[in-house]
PDB file of C-alpha atoms and ligand atoms in Angstrom:
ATOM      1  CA  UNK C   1      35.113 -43.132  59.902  1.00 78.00           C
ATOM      2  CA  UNK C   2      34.571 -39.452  60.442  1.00 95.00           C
ATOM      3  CA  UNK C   3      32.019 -37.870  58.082  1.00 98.00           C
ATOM      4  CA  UNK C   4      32.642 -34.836  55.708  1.00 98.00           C
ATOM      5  CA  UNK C   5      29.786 -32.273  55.301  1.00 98.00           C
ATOM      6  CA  UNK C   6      30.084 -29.994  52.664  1.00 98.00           C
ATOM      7  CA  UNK C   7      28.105 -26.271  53.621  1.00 99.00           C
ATOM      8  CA  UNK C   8      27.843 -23.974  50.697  1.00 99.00           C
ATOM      9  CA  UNK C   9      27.129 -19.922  50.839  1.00 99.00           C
ATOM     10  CA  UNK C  10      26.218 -17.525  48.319  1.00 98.00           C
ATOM     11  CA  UNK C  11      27.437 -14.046  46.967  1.00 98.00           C
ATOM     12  CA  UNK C  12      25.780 -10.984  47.550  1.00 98.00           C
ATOM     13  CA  UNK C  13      22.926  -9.935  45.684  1.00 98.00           C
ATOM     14  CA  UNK C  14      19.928  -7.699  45.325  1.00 96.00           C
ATOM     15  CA  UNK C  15      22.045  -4.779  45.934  1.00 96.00           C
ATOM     16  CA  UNK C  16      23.539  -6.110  49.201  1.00 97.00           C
ATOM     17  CA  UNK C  17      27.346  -6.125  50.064  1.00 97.00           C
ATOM     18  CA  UNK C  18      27.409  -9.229  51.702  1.00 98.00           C
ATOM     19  CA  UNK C  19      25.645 -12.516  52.448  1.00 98.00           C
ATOM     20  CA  UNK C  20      25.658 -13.811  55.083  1.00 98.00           C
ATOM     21  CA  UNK C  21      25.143 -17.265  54.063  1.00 99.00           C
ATOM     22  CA  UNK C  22      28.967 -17.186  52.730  1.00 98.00           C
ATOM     23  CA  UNK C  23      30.435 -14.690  55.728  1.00 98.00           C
ATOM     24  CA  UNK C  24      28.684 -17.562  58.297  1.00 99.00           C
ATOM     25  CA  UNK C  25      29.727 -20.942  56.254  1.00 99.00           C
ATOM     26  CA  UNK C  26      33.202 -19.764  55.345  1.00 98.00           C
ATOM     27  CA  UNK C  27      34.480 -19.495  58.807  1.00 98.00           C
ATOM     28  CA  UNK C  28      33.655 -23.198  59.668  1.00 98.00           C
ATOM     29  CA  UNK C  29      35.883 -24.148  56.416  1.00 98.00           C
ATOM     30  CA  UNK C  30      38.203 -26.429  57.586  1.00 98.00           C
ATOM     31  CA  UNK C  31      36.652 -27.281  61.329  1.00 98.00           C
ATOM     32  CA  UNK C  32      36.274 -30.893  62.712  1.00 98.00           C
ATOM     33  CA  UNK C  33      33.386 -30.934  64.921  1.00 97.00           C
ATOM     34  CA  UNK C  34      32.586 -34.506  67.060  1.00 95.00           C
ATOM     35  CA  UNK C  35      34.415 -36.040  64.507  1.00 96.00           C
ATOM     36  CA  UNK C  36      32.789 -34.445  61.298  1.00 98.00           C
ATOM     37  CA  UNK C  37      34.556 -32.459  58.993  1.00 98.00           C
ATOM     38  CA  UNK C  38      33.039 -29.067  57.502  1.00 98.00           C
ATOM     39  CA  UNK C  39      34.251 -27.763  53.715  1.00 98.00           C
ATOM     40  CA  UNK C  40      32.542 -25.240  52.760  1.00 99.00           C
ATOM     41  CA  UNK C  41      32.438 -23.540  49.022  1.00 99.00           C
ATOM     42  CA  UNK C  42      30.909 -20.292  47.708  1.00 98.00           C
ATOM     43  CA  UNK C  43      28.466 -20.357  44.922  1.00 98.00           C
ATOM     44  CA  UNK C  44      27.396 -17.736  42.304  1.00 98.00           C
ATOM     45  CA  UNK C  45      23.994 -16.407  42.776  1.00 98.00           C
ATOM     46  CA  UNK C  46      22.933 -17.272  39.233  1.00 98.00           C
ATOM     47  CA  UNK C  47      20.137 -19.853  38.140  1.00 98.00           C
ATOM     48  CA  UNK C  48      21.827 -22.781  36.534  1.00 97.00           C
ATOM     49  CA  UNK C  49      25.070 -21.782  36.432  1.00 98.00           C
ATOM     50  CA  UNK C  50      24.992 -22.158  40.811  1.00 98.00           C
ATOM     51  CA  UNK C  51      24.380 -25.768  40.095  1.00 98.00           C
ATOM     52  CA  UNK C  52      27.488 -26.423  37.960  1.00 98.00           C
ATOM     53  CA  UNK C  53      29.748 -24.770  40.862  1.00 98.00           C
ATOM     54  CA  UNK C  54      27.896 -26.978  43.349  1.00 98.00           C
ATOM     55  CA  UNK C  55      28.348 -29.900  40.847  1.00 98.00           C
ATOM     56  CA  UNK C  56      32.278 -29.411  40.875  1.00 98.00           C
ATOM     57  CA  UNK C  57      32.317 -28.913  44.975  1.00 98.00           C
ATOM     58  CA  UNK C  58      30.914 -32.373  45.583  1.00 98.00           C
ATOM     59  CA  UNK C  59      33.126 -33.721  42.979  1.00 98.00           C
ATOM     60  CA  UNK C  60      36.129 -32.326  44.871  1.00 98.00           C
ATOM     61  CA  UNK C  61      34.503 -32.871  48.647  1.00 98.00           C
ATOM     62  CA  UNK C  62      32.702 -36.238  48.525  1.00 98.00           C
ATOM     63  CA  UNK C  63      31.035 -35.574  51.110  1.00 98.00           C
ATOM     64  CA  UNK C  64      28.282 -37.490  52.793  1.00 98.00           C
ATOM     65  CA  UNK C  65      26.182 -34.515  53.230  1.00 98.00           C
ATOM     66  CA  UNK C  66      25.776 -31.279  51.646  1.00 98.00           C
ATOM     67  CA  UNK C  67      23.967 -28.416  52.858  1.00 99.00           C
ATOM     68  CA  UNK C  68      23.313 -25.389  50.884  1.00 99.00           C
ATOM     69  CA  UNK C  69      22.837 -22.219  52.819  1.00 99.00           C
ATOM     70  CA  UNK C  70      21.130 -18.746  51.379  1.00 98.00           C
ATOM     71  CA  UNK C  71      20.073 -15.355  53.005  1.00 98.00           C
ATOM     72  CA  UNK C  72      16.588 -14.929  53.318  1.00 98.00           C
ATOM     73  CA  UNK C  73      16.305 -11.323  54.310  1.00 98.00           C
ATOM     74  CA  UNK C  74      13.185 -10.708  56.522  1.00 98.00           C
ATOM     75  CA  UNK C  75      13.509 -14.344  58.481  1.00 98.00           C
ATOM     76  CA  UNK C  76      13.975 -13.439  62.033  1.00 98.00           C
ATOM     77  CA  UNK C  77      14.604 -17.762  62.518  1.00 98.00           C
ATOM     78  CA  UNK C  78      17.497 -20.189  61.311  1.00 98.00           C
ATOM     79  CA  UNK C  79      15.120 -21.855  58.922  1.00 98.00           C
ATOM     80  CA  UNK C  80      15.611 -25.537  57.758  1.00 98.00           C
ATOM     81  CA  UNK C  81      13.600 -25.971  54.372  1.00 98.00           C
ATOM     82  CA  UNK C  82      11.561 -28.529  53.973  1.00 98.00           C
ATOM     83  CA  UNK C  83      10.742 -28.801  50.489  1.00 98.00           C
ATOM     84  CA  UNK C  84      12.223 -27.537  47.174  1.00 98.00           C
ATOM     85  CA  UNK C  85      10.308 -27.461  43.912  1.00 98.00           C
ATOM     86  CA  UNK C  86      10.642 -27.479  40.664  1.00 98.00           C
ATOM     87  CA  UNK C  87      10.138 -24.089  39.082  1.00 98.00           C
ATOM     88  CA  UNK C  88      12.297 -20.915  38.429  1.00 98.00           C
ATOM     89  CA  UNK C  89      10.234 -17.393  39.047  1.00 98.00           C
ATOM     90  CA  UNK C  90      12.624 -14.615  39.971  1.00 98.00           C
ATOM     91  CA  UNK C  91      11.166 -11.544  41.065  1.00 95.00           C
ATOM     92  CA  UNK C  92      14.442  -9.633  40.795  1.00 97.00           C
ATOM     93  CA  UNK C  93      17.311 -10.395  38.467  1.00 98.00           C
ATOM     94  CA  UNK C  94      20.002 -12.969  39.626  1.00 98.00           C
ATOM     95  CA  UNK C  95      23.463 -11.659  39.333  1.00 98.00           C
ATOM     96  CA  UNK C  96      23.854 -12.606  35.495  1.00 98.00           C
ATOM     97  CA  UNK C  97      21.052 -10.320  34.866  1.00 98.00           C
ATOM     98  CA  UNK C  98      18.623 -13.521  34.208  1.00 97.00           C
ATOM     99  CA  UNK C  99      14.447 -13.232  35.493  1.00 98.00           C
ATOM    100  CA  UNK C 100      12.888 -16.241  34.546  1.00 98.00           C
ATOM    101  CA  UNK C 101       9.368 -16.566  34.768  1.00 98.00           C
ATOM    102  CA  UNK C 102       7.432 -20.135  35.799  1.00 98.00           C
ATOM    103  CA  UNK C 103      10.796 -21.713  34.104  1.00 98.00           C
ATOM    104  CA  UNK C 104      10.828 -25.464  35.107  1.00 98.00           C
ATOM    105  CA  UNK C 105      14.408 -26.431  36.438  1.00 98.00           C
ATOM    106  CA  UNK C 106      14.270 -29.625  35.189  1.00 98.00           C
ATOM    107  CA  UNK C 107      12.106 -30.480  32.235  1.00 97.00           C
ATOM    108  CA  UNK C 108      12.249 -34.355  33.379  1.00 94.00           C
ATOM    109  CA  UNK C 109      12.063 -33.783  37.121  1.00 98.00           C
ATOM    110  CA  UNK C 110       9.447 -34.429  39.975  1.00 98.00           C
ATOM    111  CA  UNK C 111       7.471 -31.501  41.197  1.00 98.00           C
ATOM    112  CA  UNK C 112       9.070 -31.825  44.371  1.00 98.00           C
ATOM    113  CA  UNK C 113      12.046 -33.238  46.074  1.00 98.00           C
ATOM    114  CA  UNK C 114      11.796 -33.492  50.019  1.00 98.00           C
ATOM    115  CA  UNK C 115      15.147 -32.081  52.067  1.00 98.00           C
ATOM    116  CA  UNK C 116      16.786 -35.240  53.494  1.00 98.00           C
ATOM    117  CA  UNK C 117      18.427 -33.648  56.257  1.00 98.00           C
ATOM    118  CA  UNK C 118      16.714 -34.060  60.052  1.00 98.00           C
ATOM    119  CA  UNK C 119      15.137 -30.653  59.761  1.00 98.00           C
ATOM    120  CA  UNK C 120      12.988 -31.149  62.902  1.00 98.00           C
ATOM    121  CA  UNK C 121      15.690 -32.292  64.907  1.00 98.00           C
ATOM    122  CA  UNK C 122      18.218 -29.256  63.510  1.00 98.00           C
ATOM    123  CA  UNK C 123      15.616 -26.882  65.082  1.00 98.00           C
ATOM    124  CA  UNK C 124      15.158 -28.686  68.150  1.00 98.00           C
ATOM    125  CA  UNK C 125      18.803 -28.459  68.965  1.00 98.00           C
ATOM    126  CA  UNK C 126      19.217 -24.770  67.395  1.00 98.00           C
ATOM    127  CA  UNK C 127      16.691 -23.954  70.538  1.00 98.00           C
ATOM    128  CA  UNK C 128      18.487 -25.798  72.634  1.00 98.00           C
ATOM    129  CA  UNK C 129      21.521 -23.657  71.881  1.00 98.00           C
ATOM    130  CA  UNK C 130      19.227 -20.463  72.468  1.00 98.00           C
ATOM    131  CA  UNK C 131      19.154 -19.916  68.595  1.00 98.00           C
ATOM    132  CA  UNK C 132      16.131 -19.120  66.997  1.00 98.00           C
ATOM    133  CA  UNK C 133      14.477 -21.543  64.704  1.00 98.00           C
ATOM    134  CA  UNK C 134      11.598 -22.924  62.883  1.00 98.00           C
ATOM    135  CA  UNK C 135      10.816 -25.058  59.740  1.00 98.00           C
ATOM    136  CA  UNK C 136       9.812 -23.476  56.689  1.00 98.00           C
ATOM    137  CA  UNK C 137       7.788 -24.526  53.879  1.00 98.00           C
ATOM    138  CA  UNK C 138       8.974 -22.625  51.096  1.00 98.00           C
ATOM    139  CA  UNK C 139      12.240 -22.016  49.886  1.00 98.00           C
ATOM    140  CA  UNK C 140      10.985 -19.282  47.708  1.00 98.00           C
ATOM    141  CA  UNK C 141      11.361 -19.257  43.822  1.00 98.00           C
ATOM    142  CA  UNK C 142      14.659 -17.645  43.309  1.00 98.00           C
ATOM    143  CA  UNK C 143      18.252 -19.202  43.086  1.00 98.00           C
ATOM    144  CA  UNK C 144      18.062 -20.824  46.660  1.00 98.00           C
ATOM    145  CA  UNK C 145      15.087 -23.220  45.419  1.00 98.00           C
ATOM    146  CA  UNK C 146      17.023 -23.638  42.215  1.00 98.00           C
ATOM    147  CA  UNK C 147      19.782 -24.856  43.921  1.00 98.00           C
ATOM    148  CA  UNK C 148      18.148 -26.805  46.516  1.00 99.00           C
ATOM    149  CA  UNK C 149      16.145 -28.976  44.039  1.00 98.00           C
ATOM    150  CA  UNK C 150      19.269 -29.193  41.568  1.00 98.00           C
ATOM    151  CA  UNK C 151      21.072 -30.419  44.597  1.00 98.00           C
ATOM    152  CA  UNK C 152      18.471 -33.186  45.021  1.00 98.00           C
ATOM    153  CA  UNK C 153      17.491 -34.468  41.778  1.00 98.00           C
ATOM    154  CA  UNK C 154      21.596 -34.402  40.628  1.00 98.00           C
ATOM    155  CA  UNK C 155      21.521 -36.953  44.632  1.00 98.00           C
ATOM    156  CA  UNK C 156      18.430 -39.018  42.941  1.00 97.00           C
ATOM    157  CA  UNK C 157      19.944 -39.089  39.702  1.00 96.00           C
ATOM    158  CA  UNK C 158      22.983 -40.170  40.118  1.00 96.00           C
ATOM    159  CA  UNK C 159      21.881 -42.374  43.340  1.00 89.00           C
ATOM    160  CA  UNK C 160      24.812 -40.663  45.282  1.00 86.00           C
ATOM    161  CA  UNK C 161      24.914 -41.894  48.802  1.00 95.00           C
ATOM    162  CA  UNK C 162      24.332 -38.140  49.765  1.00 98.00           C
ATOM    163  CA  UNK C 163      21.894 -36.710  51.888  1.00 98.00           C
ATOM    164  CA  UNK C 164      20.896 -32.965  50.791  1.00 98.00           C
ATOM    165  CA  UNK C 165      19.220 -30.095  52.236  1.00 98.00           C
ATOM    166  CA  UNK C 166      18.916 -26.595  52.620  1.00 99.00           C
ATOM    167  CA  UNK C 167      18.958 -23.847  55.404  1.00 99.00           C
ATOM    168  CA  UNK C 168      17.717 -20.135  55.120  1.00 98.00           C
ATOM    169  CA  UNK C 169      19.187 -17.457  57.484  1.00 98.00           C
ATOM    170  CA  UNK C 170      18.592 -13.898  58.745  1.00 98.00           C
ATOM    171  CA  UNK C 171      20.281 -10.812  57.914  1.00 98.00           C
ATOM    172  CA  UNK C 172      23.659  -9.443  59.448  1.00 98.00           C
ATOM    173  CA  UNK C 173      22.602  -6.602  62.024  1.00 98.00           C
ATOM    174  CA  UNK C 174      24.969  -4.508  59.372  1.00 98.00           C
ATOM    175  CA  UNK C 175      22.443  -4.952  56.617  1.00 98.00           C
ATOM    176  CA  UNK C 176      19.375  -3.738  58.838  1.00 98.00           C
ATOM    177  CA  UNK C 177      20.720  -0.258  59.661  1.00 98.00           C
ATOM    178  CA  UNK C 178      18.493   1.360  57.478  1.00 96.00           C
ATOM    179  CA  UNK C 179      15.664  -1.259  57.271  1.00 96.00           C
ATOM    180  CA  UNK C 180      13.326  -2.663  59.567  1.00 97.00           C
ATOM    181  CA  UNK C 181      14.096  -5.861  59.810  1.00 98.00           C
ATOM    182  CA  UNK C 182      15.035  -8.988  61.659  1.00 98.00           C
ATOM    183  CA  UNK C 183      18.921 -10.117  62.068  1.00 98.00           C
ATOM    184  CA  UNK C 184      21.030 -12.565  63.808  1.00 98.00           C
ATOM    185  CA  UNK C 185      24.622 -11.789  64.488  1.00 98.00           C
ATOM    186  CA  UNK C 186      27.493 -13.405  62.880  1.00 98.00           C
ATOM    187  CA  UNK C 187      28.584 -15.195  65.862  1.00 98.00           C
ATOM    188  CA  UNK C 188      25.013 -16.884  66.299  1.00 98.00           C
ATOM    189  CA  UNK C 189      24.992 -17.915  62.852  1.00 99.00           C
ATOM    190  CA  UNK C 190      28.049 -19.856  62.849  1.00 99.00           C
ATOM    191  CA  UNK C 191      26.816 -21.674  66.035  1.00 98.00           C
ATOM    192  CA  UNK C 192      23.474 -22.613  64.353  1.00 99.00           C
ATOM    193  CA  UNK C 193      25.555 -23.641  61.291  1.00 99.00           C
ATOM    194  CA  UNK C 194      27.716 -25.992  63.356  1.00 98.00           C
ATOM    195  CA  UNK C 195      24.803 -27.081  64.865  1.00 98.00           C
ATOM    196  CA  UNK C 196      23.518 -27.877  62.204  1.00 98.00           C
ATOM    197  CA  UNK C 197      26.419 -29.312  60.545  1.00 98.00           C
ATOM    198  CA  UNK C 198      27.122 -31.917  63.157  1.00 98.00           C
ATOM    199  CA  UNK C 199      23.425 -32.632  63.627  1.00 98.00           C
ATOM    200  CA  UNK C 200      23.207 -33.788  59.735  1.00 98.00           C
ATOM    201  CA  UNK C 201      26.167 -35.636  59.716  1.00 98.00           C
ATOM    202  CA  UNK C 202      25.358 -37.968  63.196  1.00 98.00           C
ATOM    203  CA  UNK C 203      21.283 -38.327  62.397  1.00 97.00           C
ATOM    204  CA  UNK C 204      19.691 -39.580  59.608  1.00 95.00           C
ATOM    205  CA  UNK C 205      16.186 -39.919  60.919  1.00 95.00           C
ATOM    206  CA  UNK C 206      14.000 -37.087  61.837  1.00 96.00           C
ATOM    207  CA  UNK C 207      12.112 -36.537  65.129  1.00 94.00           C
ATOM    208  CA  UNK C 208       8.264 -36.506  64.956  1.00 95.00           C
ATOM    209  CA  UNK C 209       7.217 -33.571  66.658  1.00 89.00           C
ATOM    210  CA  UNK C 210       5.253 -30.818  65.653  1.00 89.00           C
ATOM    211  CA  UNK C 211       6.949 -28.208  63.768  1.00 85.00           C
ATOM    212  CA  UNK C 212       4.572 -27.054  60.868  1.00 84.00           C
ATOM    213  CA  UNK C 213       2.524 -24.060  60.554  1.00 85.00           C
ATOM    214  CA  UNK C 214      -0.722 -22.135  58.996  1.00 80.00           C
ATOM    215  CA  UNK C 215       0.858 -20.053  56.067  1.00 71.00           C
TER     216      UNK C 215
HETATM  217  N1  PCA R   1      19.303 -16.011  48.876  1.00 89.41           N
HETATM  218  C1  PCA R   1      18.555 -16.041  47.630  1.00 89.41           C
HETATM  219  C2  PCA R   1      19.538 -16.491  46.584  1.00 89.41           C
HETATM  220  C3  PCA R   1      20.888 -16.317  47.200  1.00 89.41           C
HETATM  221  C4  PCA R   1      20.636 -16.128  48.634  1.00 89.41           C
HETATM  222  O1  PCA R   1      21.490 -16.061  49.519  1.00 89.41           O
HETATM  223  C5  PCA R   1      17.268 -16.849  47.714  1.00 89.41           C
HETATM  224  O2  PCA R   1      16.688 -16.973  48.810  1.00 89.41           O
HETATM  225  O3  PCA R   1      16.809 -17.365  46.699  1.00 89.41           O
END
């Protein structure tokens, strides 16, 4: 049987018009890939409340793997993250006006859950595709985090048969015309989306290969 991932994007925030995350997973809503099937649902950019909306998409998906995507402005890379912990420290308000400062997400959680996707192997075959891409270390402490570790400890909770993860991306070109900053185009997003998509779905083991960094 063909498997189902489910890609999430955000809304705009921090003053942007658009994120890319949801422009880039919305148009693969609905694709079949090699025999896996893409959904893909928006999410509010709020602490907490992102995790309820993600909460109901897997409820209505089932999917087998679920991939949360987020803009990470300044990234010139498709970035697979590798870890997401357990702490809340906004630097700018989310869009329900909420800043919280070294908040844990979870009282009753782990520091730390580890992404289960094949993060090594996703940026193997993003370069492979001409798509630039690295591993990062840090999800940051904002929503994306938030929603990456709620994402993994609602998996370890409930013991879902689920494997989770999380992907930062660049900038739109169209958000850089008055910054200096890195973007990738629309089009290459998409790809590295698929990409990864498809990767997820067919490989649950990682490559070894070296893929880690100094800062
Ligand atoms: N990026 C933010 C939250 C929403 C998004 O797309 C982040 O990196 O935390």
């Amino acid at each position: 049987m063909g498997k189902k991932v489910l890609l999430t994007g955000f809304d705009p925030f921090g003053g942007e018009t658009v994120n890319p995350s949801w422009e880039a997973v919305k148009r693969l809503n609905g694709e079949v890939v090699e025999d896996v099937s893409i959904a893909a649902e928006q999410i509010p950019t709020v602490f907490h409340h992102s995790a309820a909306v993600l909460e109901k998409a897997i409820e209505k998906h089932k999917p087998d793997v679920v991939i949360c995507v987020g803009q990470a402005g300044g990234r010139a890379h498709m970035t697979p993250e590798r870890i997401a912990i357990n702490i809340d420290d906004a630097r700018i308000p989310d869009n329900e006006d909420r800043e919280p400062i070294d908040e844990p997400i979870a009282e009753d959680g782990p520091a730390a859950y580890w992404s289960a996707l094949p993060i090594k192997l996703i940026v193997k075959e993003l370069r492979k595709n001409g798509i630039p891409a690295s591993v990062s270390n840090s999800a940051g402490t904002f929503v994306c985090n938030h929603l990456f570790y709620q994402l993994m400890h609602r998996i370890d909770r409930t013991s879902a048969n689920i494997r989770g993860g999380f992907i930062h991306i660049p900038f739109l070109p169209e958000q850089t015309v008055d910054k200096h900053e890195p973007s990738l185009s629309l089009e290459t997003i998409v790809e590295g989306l698929r990409i990864a998509a498809v990767t997820s779905a067919l490989h649950e083991k990682d490559i070894r290969e070296t893929g880690g960094s100094l800062s």
